[in-house]
Coordinates of C-alpha atoms in Angstrom, one line a residue:
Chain A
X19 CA 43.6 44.3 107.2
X20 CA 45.9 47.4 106.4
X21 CA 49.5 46.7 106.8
X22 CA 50.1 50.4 107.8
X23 CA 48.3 52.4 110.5
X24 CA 45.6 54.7 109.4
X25 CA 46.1 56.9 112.3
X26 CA 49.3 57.8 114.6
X27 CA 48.7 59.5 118.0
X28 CA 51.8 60.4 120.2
X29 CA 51.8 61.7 123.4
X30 CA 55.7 63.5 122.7
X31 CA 55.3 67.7 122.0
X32 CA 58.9 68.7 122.6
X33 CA 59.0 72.2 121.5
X34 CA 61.1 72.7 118.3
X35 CA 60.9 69.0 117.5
X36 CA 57.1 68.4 117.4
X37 CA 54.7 68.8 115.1
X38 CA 57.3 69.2 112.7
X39 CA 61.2 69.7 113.5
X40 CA 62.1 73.6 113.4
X41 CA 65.7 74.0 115.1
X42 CA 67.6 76.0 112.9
X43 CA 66.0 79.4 111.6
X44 CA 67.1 82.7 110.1
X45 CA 70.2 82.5 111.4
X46 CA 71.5 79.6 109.6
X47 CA 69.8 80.2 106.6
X48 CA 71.7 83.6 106.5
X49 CA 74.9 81.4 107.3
X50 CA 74.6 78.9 104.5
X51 CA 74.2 82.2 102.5
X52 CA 77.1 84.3 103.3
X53 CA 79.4 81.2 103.4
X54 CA 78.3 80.2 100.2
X55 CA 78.8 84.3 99.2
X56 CA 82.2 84.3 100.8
X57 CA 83.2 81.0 98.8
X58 CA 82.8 82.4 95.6
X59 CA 83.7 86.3 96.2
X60 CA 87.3 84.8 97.6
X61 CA 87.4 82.0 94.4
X62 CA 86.3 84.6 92.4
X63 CA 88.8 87.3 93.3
X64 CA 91.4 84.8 93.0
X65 CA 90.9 83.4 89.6
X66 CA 90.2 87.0 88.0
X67 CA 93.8 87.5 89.3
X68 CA 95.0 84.1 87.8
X69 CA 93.3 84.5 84.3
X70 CA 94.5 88.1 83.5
X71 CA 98.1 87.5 85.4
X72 CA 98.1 90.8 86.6
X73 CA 97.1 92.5 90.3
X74 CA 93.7 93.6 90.4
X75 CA 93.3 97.6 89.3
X76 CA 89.8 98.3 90.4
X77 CA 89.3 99.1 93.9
X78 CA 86.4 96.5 94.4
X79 CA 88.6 93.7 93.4
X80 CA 91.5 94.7 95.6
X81 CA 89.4 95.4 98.7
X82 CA 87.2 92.2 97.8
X83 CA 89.1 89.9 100.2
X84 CA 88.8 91.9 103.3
X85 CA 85.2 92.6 102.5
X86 CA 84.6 88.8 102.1
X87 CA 86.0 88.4 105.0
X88 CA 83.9 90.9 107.1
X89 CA 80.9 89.4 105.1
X90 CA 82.0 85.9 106.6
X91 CA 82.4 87.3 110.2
X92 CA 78.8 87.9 110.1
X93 CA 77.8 85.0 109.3
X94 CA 80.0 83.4 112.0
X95 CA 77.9 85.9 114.2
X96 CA 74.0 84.6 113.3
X97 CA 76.1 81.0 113.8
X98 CA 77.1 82.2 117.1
X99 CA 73.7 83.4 117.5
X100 CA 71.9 80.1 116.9
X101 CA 74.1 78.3 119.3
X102 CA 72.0 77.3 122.1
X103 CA 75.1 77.2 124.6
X104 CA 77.4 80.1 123.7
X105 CA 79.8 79.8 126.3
X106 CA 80.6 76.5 125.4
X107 CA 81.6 78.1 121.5
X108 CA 85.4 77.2 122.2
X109 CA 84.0 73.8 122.5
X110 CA 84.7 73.6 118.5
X111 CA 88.1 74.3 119.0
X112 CA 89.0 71.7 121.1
X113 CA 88.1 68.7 118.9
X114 CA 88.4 67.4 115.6
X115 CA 85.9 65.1 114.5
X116 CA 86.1 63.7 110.9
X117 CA 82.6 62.3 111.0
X118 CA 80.8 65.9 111.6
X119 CA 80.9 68.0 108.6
X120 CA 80.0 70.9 111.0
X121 CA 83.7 70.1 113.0
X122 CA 85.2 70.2 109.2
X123 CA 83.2 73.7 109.0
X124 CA 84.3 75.0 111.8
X125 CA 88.1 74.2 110.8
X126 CA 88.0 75.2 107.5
X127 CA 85.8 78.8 108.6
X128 CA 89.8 79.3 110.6
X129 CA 91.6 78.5 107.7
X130 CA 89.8 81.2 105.5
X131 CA 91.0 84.0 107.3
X132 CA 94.8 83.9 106.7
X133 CA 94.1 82.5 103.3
X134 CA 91.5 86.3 102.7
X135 CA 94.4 88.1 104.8
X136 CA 97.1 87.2 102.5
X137 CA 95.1 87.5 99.2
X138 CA 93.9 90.7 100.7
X139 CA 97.3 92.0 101.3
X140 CA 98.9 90.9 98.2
X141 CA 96.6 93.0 96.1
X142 CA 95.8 96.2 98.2
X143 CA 98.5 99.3 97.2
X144 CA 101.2 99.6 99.3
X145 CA 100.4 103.4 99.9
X146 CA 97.3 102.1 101.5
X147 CA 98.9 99.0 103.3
X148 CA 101.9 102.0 105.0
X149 CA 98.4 103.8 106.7
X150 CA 97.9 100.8 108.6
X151 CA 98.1 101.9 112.1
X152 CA 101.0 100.1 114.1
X153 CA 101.4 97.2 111.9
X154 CA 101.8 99.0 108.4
X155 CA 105.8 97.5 108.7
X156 CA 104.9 93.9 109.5
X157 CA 101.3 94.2 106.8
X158 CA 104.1 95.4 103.6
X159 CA 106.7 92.3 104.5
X160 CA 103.5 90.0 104.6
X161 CA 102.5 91.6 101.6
X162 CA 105.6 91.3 99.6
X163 CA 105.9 87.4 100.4
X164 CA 102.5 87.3 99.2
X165 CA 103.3 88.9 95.9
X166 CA 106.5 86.6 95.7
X167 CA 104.5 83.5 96.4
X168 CA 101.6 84.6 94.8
X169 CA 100.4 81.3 92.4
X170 CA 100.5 79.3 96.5
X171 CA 98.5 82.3 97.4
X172 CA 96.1 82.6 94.6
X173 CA 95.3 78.5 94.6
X174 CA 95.7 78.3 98.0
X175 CA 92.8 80.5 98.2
X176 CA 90.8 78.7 95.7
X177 CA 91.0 75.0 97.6
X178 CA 89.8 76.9 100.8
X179 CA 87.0 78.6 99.2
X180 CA 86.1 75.6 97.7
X181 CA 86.1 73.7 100.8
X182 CA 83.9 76.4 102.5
X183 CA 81.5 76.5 99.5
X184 CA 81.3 72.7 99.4
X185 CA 81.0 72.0 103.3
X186 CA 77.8 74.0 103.5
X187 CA 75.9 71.9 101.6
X188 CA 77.8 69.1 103.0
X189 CA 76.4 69.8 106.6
X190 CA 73.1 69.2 105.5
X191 CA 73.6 66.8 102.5
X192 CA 75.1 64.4 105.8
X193 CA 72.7 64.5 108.1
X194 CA 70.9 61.4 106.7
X195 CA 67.9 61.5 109.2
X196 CA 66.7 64.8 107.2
X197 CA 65.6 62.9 103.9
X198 CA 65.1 66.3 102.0
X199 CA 68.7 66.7 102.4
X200 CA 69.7 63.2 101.5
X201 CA 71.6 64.2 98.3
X202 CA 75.3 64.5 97.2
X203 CA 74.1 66.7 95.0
X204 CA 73.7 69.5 97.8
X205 CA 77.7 70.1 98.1
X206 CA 78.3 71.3 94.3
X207 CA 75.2 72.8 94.5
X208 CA 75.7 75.3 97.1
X209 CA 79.4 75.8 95.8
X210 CA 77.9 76.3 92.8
X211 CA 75.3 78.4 94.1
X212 CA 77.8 80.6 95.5
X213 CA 80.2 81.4 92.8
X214 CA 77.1 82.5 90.8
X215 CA 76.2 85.0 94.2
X216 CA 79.4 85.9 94.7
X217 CA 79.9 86.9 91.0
X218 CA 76.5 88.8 91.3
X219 CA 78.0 90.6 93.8
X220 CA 80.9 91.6 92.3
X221 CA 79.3 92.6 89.5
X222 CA 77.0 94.9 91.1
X223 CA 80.6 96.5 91.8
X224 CA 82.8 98.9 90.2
X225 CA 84.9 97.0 87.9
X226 CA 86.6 97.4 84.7
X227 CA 85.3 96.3 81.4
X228 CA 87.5 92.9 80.8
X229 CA 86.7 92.0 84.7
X230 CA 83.0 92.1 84.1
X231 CA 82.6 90.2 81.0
X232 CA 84.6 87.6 82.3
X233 CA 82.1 87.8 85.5
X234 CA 79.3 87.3 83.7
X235 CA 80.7 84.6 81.1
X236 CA 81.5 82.8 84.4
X237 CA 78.1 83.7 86.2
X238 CA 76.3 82.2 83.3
X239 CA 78.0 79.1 83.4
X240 CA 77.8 78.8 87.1
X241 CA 73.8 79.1 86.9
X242 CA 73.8 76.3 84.0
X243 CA 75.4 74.1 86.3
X244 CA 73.2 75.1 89.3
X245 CA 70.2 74.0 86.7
X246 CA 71.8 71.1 85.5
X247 CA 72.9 70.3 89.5
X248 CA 69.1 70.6 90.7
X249 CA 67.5 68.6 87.7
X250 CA 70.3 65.8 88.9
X251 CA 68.7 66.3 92.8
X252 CA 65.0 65.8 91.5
X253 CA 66.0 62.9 89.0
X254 CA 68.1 61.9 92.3
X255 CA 64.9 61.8 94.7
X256 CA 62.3 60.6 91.5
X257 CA 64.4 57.5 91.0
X258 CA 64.6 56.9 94.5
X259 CA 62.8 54.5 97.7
X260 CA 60.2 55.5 99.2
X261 CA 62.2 58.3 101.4
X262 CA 63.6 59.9 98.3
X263 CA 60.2 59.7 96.4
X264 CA 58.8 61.9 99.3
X265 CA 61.4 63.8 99.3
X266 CA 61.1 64.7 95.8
X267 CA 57.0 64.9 96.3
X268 CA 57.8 68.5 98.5
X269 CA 59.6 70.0 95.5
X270 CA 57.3 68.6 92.6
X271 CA 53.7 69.3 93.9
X272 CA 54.1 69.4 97.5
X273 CA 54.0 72.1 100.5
X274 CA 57.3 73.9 98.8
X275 CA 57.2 73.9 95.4
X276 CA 55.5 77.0 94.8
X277 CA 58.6 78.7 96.8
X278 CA 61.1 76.7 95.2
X279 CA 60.0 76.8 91.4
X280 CA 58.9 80.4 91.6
X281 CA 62.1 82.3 93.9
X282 CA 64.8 80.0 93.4
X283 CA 64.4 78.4 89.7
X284 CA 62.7 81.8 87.7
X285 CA 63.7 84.5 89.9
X286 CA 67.4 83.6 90.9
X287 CA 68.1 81.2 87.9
X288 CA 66.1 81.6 84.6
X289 CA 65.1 85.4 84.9
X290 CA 68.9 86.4 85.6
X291 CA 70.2 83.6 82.7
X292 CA 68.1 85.2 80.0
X293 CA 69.2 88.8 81.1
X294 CA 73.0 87.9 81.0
X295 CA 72.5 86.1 77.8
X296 CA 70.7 89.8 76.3
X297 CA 73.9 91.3 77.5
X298 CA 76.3 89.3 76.2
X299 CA 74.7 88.5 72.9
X300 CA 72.5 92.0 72.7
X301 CA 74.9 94.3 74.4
X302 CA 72.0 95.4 76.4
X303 CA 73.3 97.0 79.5
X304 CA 73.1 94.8 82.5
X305 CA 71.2 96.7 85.4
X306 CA 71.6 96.2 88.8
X307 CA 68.6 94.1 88.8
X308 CA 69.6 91.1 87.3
X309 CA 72.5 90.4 90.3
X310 CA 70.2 91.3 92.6
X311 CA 68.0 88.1 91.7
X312 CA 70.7 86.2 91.4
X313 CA 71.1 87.2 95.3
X314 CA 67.9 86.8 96.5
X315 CA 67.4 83.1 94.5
X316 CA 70.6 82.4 96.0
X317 CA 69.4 83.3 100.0
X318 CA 65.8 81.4 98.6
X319 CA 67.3 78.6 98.1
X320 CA 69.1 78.1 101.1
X321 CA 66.3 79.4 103.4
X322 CA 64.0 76.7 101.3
X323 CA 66.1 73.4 101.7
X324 CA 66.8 74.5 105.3
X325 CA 63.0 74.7 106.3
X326 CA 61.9 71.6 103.6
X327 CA 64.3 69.3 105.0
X328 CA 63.3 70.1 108.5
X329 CA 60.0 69.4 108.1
X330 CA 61.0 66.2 106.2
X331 CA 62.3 63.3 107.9
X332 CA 61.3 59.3 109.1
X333 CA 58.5 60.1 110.8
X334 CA 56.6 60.9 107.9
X335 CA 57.1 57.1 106.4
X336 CA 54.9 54.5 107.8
Chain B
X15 CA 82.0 36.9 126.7
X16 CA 81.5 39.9 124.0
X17 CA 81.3 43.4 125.6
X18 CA 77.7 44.2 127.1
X19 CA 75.5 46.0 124.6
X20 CA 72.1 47.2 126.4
X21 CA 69.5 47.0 124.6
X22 CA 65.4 47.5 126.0
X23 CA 62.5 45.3 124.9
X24 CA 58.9 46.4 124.5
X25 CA 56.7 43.9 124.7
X26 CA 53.5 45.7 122.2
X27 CA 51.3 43.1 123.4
X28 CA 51.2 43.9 127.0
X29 CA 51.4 48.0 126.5
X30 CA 48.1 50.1 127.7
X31 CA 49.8 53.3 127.1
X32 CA 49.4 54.2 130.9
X33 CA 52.2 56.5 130.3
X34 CA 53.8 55.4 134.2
X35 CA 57.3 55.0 132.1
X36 CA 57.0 58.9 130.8
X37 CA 56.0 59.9 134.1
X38 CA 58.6 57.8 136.1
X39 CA 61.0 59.3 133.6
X40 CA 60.2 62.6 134.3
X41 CA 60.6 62.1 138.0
X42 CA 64.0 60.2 138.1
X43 CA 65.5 62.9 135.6
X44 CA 64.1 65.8 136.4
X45 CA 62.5 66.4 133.1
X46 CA 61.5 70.1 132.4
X47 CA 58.4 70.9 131.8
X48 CA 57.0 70.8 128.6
X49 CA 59.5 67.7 127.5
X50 CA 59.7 64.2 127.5
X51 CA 62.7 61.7 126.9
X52 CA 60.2 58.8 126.6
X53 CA 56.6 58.9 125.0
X54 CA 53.8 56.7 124.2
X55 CA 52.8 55.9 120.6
X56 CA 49.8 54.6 119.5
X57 CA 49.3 53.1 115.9
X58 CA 46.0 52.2 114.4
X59 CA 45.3 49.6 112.0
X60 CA 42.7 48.2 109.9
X61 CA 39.0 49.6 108.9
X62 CA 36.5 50.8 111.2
X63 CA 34.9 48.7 112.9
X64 CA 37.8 45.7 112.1
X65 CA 40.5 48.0 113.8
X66 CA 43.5 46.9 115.7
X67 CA 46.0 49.2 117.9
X68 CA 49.6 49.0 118.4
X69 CA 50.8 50.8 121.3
X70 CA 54.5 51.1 121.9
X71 CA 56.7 53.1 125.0
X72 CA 59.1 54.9 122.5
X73 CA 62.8 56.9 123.4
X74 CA 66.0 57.2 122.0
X75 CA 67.4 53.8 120.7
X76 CA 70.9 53.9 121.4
X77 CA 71.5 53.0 118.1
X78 CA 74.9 51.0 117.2
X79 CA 75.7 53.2 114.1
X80 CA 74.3 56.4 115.7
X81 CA 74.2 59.1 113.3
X82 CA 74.1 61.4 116.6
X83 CA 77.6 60.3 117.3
X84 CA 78.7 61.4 114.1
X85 CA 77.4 64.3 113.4
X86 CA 78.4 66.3 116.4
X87 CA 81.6 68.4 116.0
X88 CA 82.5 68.9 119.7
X89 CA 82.4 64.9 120.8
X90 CA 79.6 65.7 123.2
X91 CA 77.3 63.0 122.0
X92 CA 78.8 59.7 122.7
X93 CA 79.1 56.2 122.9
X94 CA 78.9 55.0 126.3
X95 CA 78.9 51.7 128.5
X96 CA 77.2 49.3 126.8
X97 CA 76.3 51.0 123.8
X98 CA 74.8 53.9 125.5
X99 CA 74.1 57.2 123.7
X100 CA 74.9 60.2 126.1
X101 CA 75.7 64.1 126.1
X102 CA 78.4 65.7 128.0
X103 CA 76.6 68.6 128.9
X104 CA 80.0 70.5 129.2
X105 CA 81.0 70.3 126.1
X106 CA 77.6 70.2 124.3
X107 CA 77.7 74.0 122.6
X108 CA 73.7 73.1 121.5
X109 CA 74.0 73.4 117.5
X110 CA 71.8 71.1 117.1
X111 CA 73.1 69.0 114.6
X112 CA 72.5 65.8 116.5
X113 CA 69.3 66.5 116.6
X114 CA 69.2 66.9 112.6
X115 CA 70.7 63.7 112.7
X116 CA 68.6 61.6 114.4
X117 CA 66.3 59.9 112.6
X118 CA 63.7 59.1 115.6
X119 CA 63.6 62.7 116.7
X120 CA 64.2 61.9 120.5
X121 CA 66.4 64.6 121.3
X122 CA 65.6 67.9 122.3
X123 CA 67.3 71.3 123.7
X124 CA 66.8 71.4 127.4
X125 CA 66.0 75.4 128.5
X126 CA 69.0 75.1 130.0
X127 CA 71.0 74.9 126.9
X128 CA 72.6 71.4 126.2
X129 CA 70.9 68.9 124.2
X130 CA 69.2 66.4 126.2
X131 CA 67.7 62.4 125.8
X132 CA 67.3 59.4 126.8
X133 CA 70.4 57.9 129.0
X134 CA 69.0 54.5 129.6
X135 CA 69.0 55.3 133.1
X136 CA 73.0 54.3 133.3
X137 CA 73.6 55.9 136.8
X138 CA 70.5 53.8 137.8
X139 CA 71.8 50.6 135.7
X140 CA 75.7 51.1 137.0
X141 CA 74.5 50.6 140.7
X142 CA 72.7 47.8 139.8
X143 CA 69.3 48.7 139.2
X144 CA 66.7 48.8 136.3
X145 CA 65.8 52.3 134.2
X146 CA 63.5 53.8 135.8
X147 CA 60.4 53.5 133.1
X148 CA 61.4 49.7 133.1
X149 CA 60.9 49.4 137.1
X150 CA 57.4 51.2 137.4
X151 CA 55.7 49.5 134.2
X152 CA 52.8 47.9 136.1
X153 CA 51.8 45.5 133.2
X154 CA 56.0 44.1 132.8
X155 CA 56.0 45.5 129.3
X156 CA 59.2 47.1 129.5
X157 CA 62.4 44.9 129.6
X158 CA 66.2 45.8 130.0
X159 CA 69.7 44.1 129.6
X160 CA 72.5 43.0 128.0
X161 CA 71.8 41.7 125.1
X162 CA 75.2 40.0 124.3
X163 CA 74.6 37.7 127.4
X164 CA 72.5 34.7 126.3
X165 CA 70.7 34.3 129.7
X166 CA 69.6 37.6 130.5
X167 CA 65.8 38.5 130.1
X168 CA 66.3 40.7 127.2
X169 CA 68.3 38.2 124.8
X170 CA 65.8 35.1 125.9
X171 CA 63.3 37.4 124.4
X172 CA 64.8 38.8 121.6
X173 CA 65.2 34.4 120.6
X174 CA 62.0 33.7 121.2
X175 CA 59.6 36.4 120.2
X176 CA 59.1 38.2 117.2
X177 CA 60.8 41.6 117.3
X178 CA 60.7 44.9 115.3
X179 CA 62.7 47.8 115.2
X180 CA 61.4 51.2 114.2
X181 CA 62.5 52.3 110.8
X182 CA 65.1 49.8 110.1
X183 CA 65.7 51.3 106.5
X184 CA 67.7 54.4 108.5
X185 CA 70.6 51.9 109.0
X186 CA 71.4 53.3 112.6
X187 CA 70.8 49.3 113.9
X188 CA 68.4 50.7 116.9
X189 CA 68.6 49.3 120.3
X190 CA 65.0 49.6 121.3
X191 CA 63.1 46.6 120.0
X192 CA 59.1 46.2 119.7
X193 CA 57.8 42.6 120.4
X194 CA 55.1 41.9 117.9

């Protein structure tokens, strides 16, 4: 006789849990993307600034912080959005709790806005920063101890980012129950991920010639890691029990690899990697196009993990 | 004498999957429609016609690492007396994670807004009486206690049968345990 049962019946439909779990929708995925986008934009902006040790010149680059940070408000608004309870939203606020990546999240998504503010303000003219209305005095002082103090600044910026970038995976990568997301590998990634959106997104920006070749040196690399970081993830799952083996199963052969292998490896990886690599070594004018797939691999692959690791979980083992 | 850690016992063997405890459940807690905190699943083994059925009352296990717990960023989810998983509805802001977390799937969003589950009963066991799926099972397959006292029903059991858990390999270390 079998040891495991050839046929399950339950008599539990809870909507959003049953058949399969579906909890978290557009509005996160949209999250995990503009968090990810805000995390590289803001590391980005910050190590342009670092590497040519001057104040950005172009306009993009000097308005990039604030627009990051606009960018990152709207993502805290689909969050808001998902919340089931949104009265209870200050309920984040009134705890810490090391063990929930999401209580880190919501820490570190507070800490990003002074860090933006003051990158913001230590690059932006100060003929633009006197227009501010009523607080144009107290915006040039803050300004001027953000020039002064401008390496704290700049790195400053760069841990935070990092720690938004990373903590998106994170969230996921944690919650253990979802064996789709049961890799470390998911933190890097989705940093990773989002310096190579955030560079395709200042490069479909104004900028001056030294500021984009340095972009897209760094994009490239960034989307050689994000190759190298999802083989690791699949090697991960393949030499894994039975829980990572199925995990893996969904991505190699199973009900998402089509969408995985097709919008997030060719289209948002490989495709944009052979058109920067023309660029570079060809000199062949990069067109808007190839950021735009970078984008749209990037929002793909979080809109794909999010759904496959919901629909993954213990109740498909025996 | 440890601190009490509650545990319940379902004894497989004498389960007809009557479904009394999901109704009794539903009743006692005002369950919304459309929702359960405690179901009935029925495994089948074997090949036709050498088949053999396991059928088990299943809820949240209370689980003594509970992944719940830990993921949730407002400390709504917690540990309780005895062991006992519970939400604060007031601060539960309904993100969900907990529910991400949990590896049996036995939470839910109520359509009020919190996330909602199994509570053991506790303001049924706190004045001295059993869960309420435990006290109408009409075939005694459903069994509650302390499992860190040696005399009580659940720990006698626990000694002397043999007893599962479901999906062991999570590491949460369930409460709810399956006598085989």
């Amino acid at each position: 006789m079998h040891r495991l049962p050839v046929e399950t019946v339950t008599t539990r439909l809870n909507h959003a849990i049953d058949p399969s779990l579906h909890i978290w929708g557009w509005e996160i995925t949209l999250y995990l993307f503009l968090g990810g986008l805000v995390a590289g934009l803001l590391i980005l902006t910050a190590a342009l600034e670092l590497t040519r040790r001057q104040r950005p010149t172009s306009a993009a680059l000097q308005w990039m912080p604030l627009v990051a940070l606009g960018l990152l408000s709207a993502g805290m608004g689909t969050l808001f959005l998902d919340l089931e309870f949104k009265l209870h939203v200050y309920r984040f606020y009134l705890a810490f709790r090391p063990h929930s990546p999401m209580s880190w999240g919501a820490w570190i998504l507070l800490l990003v806005y002074p860090a933006g503010l003051l990158l913001a303000l230590g690059s932006l003219p100060e003929t633009t920063l006197r227009r501010v209305p009523l607080l144009g005095r107290l915006a040039l002082r803050i300004a001027a101890w953000s020039q002064q103090n401008r390496s704290l600044v700049l790195w400053t910026t760069i841990a935070v980012g990092a720690g938004l970038g990373v903590y998106t995976g994170l969230l996921l990568g944690t919650l253990t129950a979802r064996i789709q997301w049961n890799s470390a590998v998911l933190g890097p990634l989705f940093l990773t991920s989002g310096l190579s959106t955030g560079a395709a997104f200042l490069l479909l920006c104004k900028l001056d010639a030294v500021e984009r070749a340095l972009l897209l040196r760094w994009d490239l690399a960034a989307i050689l890691v994000e190759l190298l970081l999802i083989a690791a993830m699949l090697l991960g799952f393949a030499s894994g029990g039975a829980s990572a083996q199925l995990a893996g199963a969904a991505l190699l052969g199973g009900p998402w690899t089509a969408a995985f292998w097709s919008l997030v490896v060719v289209t948002g990886l490989l495709v944009p990697l052979a058109m920067e690599l023309l660029e570079l070594r060809r000199h062949l004018p990069l067109v808007a196009l190839t950021p735009a797939l970078v984008l749209v691999g990037g929002l793909a692959l979080r809109a794909i993990l999010l759904a496959a690791g919901q629909d993954s979980g213990y109740r498909l083992l025996p | 004498m440890s601190s009490k850690r509650y545990v319940m016992v379902v004894d497989t063997r004498l389960c007809v999957g009557c479904k009394a405890c999901v109704l009794a459940c539903k009743s006692e807690n005002n369950v919304p429609d459309g929702y359960c905190r405690d179901w009935i699943v029925e495994d089948i083994f074997g090949i036709f016609p050498n088949l053999r059925a396991e059928i088990r009352s299943e809820r949240c296990n209370h689980c003594s690492g509970a992944p719940c717990v830990d993921a949730c960023p407002t400390g709504a989810s917690h540990v309780s007396e005895g062991g006992v998983v519970l939400v604060s509805h007031h601060k539960c802001t309904g993100c969900k994670a907990c529910i991400a977390a949990c590896p049996y799937d036995a939470r839910y969003v109520h359509p009020d807004g919190y996330v909602d589950k199994c509570t053991f009963c506790l303001h049924r066991v706190q004045r001295g009486e059993l869960p309420a799926c435990v006290g109408i099972c009409p075939t005694r397959t459903l069994h509650f206690g302390d499992a860190n006292d040696p005399s009580s029903e659940v720990a006698q059991l626990l000694r002397t049968r043999r007893a599962k858990v479901n999906h062991p390999e999570t590491g949460a270390e369930p409460n709810v345990f399956f006598l085989t």
